[in-house]
Amino acid sequence: EAQLQALAPMAPVHCFSVIDSTNQYLFERVNQLSSGESCLAECQTAGRGRRGKPWVSPFGCQLILSMYWRLEQGMAAAMGLSLAVGVAVVEALESLGYPGVELKWPNDLYYQGRKLAGILVEMSGSAGASCHLVIGIGLNLAMPSQQGEKIDQAWSELRHVQPELVDRNQLAACVLLHLQAAMQTFEQSGLASFVESWNRLDYFAGQPVKLLMGEQVIRGIARGIDDRGALRLETDEGIKVYLGGEISLRRG
Ligand code: BTN
């Protein structure tokens, strides 16, 4: 932690009670922002999830935050970034005394087999130029049960990990600091320095899984990720790698 505190001071944090989407807020302002600038909200009216799905974010029940980053190397260099973000968030939680949180490829946080948090990285830019990244995180803290019914999959919340929740400002600051440090590392050396940690946290490690790609179903044993963030699957024909896109992974 001392190492993290020694980093450059935090960039501005824009805080809202209610907002459409913290990702949207930053995305609309990319030209005026500097790397590390963030947006926090108590509630979103149009929270965005991956694959165009809505993200349910009732008032005061989640950590809802987004961080802006300008990646000088451009869009191609952003590949695998969301996996590094997952590692950063889990390590932030570990440092606050929340053990046992895992990662489900490509980038969900899981606790005891249920989704604890989601990550949505959105980017814009043109080939050969620096690109704008908005990294969004929605982490369930304590969700009201009637709201939970709107969520289309088994979910968990931070109070299941540890009933005594740390102060939310402390949690936000800790996640932002870890995220900022991870982005600096990622910018310098890409995903490579996160791969070992990701594989340590892999929810499916060594388990039979099935990959759903459109109509296609591929079965194998999950063998972590490679240096690009591709999923390694041990199949009858040896290790195969899959690089994301419209793929979903289930216990097989
Ligand atoms: C997922 O589908 O798993 C990703 C969910 C990401 C939700 C967060 S909440 C903060 C940020 N703002 C958004 O509109 N979405 C992300």
XYZ file of C-alpha atoms and ligand atoms in Angstrom:
268
model
C 0.000 0.000 0.000
C 2.815 2.407 0.864
C 4.109 1.910 -2.657
C 0.728 2.873 -4.068
C 0.421 5.959 -1.893
C 3.778 7.129 -3.183
C 2.374 7.433 -6.697
C 1.559 10.765 -8.270
C -1.452 12.411 -6.599
C -4.832 11.190 -7.758
C -6.334 12.852 -10.797
C -9.723 14.547 -10.241
C -12.678 12.370 -9.240
C -16.078 13.553 -10.505
C -18.767 12.444 -8.036
C -22.513 12.206 -8.669
C -25.503 11.094 -6.764
C -27.443 10.029 -9.878
C -26.050 9.786 -13.406
C -27.010 7.989 -16.614
C -23.728 6.068 -16.791
C -20.295 6.874 -15.363
C -18.722 5.382 -18.512
C -20.905 7.634 -20.665
C -19.997 10.707 -18.583
C -16.284 10.215 -19.224
C -16.776 9.139 -22.826
C -18.532 12.413 -23.642
C -15.550 14.364 -22.299
C -12.520 12.405 -23.472
C -10.873 15.443 -25.054
C -10.887 17.389 -21.779
C -9.694 14.605 -19.489
C -6.300 13.462 -18.371
C -5.331 9.876 -17.615
C -6.559 8.693 -14.230
C -9.506 11.088 -14.050
C -12.503 9.215 -12.674
C -16.221 9.332 -12.173
C -18.113 7.886 -9.197
C -21.858 7.648 -8.683
C -24.375 6.314 -6.149
C -26.772 5.215 -8.853
C -27.027 4.919 -12.646
C -30.211 5.275 -14.673
C -28.687 3.767 -17.836
C -25.781 1.652 -16.598
C -24.149 -0.280 -19.398
C -22.996 -3.893 -19.270
C -21.039 -5.929 -21.770
C -22.669 -7.157 -24.996
C -25.064 -4.203 -24.960
C -26.838 -5.451 -21.831
C -28.104 -2.993 -19.214
C -26.325 -2.949 -15.834
C -28.665 -2.737 -12.850
C -27.263 -0.181 -10.391
C -29.704 0.722 -7.613
C -28.995 3.652 -5.307
C -26.147 3.175 -2.848
C -25.808 -0.591 -3.350
C -22.702 -0.826 -5.482
C -19.336 0.700 -6.050
C -19.908 2.346 -9.427
C -16.844 3.891 -10.949
C -15.111 4.636 -14.217
C -11.605 5.794 -15.013
C -10.341 7.533 -18.130
C -6.964 6.695 -19.673
C -5.233 7.859 -22.846
C -3.138 5.068 -24.280
C -0.386 6.571 -26.392
C 0.396 3.264 -28.142
C -3.120 3.137 -29.620
C -5.984 0.661 -29.716
C -4.034 -2.426 -30.732
C -2.015 -2.119 -27.510
C -5.196 -2.210 -25.415
C -5.757 -5.890 -26.063
C -5.988 -7.771 -22.777
C -6.388 -4.571 -20.787
C -9.638 -5.652 -19.131
C -7.866 -8.723 -17.714
C -5.283 -6.469 -16.074
C -8.148 -4.387 -14.658
C -9.687 -7.523 -13.148
C -6.419 -8.364 -11.413
C -6.127 -4.786 -10.091
C -9.629 -4.853 -8.595
C -9.180 -8.266 -6.953
C -5.832 -7.174 -5.507
C -7.428 -3.979 -4.166
C -10.056 -6.141 -2.417
C -7.399 -8.509 -1.064
C -5.456 -5.566 0.357
C -8.584 -4.510 2.265
C -9.083 -7.965 3.737
C -11.612 -9.453 1.288
C -10.192 -12.892 0.438
C -11.383 -15.515 -2.034
C -12.479 -13.312 -4.938
C -11.691 -14.900 -8.303
C -11.710 -13.980 -11.998
C -13.833 -15.543 -14.676
C -12.497 -15.091 -18.178
C -12.504 -12.622 -19.688
C -13.193 -10.219 -16.862
C -15.896 -10.911 -14.305
C -15.134 -10.975 -10.592
C -16.609 -14.066 -8.955
C -17.143 -15.042 -5.361
C -18.099 -18.648 -4.564
C -19.322 -19.202 -8.095
C -21.428 -16.060 -8.313
C -20.771 -12.776 -10.070
C -19.549 -10.079 -7.695
C -18.534 -7.380 -10.167
C -18.409 -6.607 -13.865
C -15.887 -4.676 -15.913
C -16.648 -2.795 -19.116
C -13.782 -1.248 -21.079
C -14.881 1.036 -23.898
C -12.487 2.698 -26.315
C -12.325 5.063 -29.223
C -9.575 6.246 -31.532
C -8.230 5.772 -35.009
C -5.502 3.490 -36.272
C -1.970 4.707 -35.674
C -2.951 7.309 -33.053
C -3.336 7.333 -29.286
C -6.697 6.037 -28.100
C -9.191 6.950 -25.393
C -10.102 4.282 -22.865
C -12.919 4.310 -20.351
C -12.710 1.553 -17.765
C -15.955 0.946 -15.875
C -16.447 -1.199 -12.790
C -19.670 -2.134 -11.046
C -19.138 -3.990 -7.779
C -22.057 -5.286 -5.713
C -21.778 -4.244 -2.065
C -25.154 -4.946 -0.517
C -28.016 -5.303 -2.969
C -31.700 -5.204 -1.960
C -33.229 -8.592 -2.768
C -36.068 -7.205 -4.928
C -33.518 -5.381 -7.116
C -31.492 -8.537 -7.388
C -34.345 -10.246 -9.198
C -33.671 -8.022 -12.206
C -30.196 -9.505 -12.590
C -30.113 -12.364 -15.082
C -27.472 -14.527 -13.416
C -26.330 -15.808 -10.028
C -24.765 -12.873 -8.226
C -22.933 -12.176 -5.027
C -22.095 -9.071 -3.046
C -19.155 -7.858 -1.011
C -20.934 -8.316 2.321
C -21.026 -12.070 1.574
C -17.227 -12.016 1.403
C -16.951 -10.100 4.671
C -20.101 -8.993 6.543
C -18.300 -5.983 8.019
C -17.908 -3.690 5.012
C -15.084 -1.166 4.919
C -15.996 2.464 4.429
C -17.096 3.037 0.842
C -14.816 6.031 0.316
C -11.885 3.937 1.474
C -12.942 1.170 -0.899
C -13.278 3.601 -3.810
C -9.898 5.196 -3.110
C -8.228 1.808 -2.837
C -9.723 0.534 -6.113
C -8.817 3.790 -7.910
C -5.224 3.659 -6.654
C -4.774 0.035 -7.689
C -6.361 0.787 -11.042
C -4.113 3.765 -11.648
C -1.012 1.741 -10.748
C -2.167 -1.135 -12.975
C -2.719 1.232 -15.901
C 0.776 2.647 -15.531
C 2.226 -0.865 -15.520
C 0.049 -1.903 -18.449
C 1.109 1.154 -20.416
C 4.782 0.314 -19.859
C 4.782 -3.453 -20.259
C 1.360 -4.635 -21.443
C -0.450 -7.649 -20.032
C 2.683 -9.767 -19.419
C 3.159 -8.738 -15.802
C -0.475 -9.573 -14.950
C -0.665 -13.062 -16.431
C 0.718 -14.914 -13.436
C -1.632 -13.107 -11.055
C -4.585 -13.666 -13.367
C -3.866 -17.384 -13.497
C -3.576 -17.506 -9.710
C -7.062 -15.993 -9.469
C -8.658 -18.063 -12.270
C -12.087 -19.309 -11.148
C -12.148 -22.095 -13.771
C -8.509 -23.220 -13.445
C -8.212 -26.926 -14.254
C -11.994 -27.340 -14.571
C -14.001 -28.754 -17.456
C -15.646 -25.881 -19.331
C -17.578 -25.231 -22.489
C -17.040 -22.277 -24.772
C -20.065 -20.964 -26.591
C -19.298 -19.191 -29.880
C -22.543 -18.562 -31.692
C -23.877 -22.023 -32.527
C -20.555 -23.683 -31.814
C -19.782 -25.374 -28.483
C -16.192 -26.305 -27.645
C -15.384 -28.399 -24.602
C -12.109 -28.651 -22.773
C -10.227 -28.062 -19.545
C -9.529 -24.410 -18.659
C -5.770 -23.784 -18.543
C -5.627 -20.080 -17.758
C -4.601 -17.303 -20.145
C -1.580 -16.662 -22.356
C 0.453 -13.439 -22.686
C -2.175 -11.815 -24.915
C -5.028 -12.652 -22.564
C -6.336 -15.445 -24.765
C -8.085 -18.308 -23.000
C -6.116 -21.582 -23.082
C -8.297 -24.613 -23.466
C -7.000 -28.164 -23.306
C -8.994 -30.143 -25.862
C -8.675 -33.635 -27.370
C -6.487 -32.036 -30.032
C -4.153 -30.304 -27.564
C -4.115 -26.739 -26.215
C -6.194 -24.262 -28.207
C -6.381 -20.509 -27.574
C -9.382 -18.192 -27.886
C -9.134 -14.431 -27.995
C -12.474 -13.091 -26.867
C -15.100 -11.525 -29.069
C -18.550 -13.032 -28.785
C -17.534 -15.990 -26.671
C -19.011 -17.046 -23.378
C -17.582 -19.543 -20.971
C -19.558 -21.955 -18.765
C -18.847 -24.837 -16.489
C -18.877 -27.820 -18.840
C -20.633 -6.430 -17.277
O -21.546 -6.575 -18.100
O -20.254 -7.358 -16.574
C -19.929 -5.090 -17.141
C -20.652 -4.180 -16.206
C -19.979 -2.839 -16.021
C -20.802 -1.894 -15.177
C -20.072 -0.633 -14.846
S -20.863 0.302 -13.595
C -19.788 1.644 -13.874
C -19.599 1.731 -15.374
N -20.639 2.532 -16.002
C -21.412 1.807 -16.819
O -22.379 2.253 -17.456
N -21.001 0.533 -16.830
C -19.843 0.337 -15.990
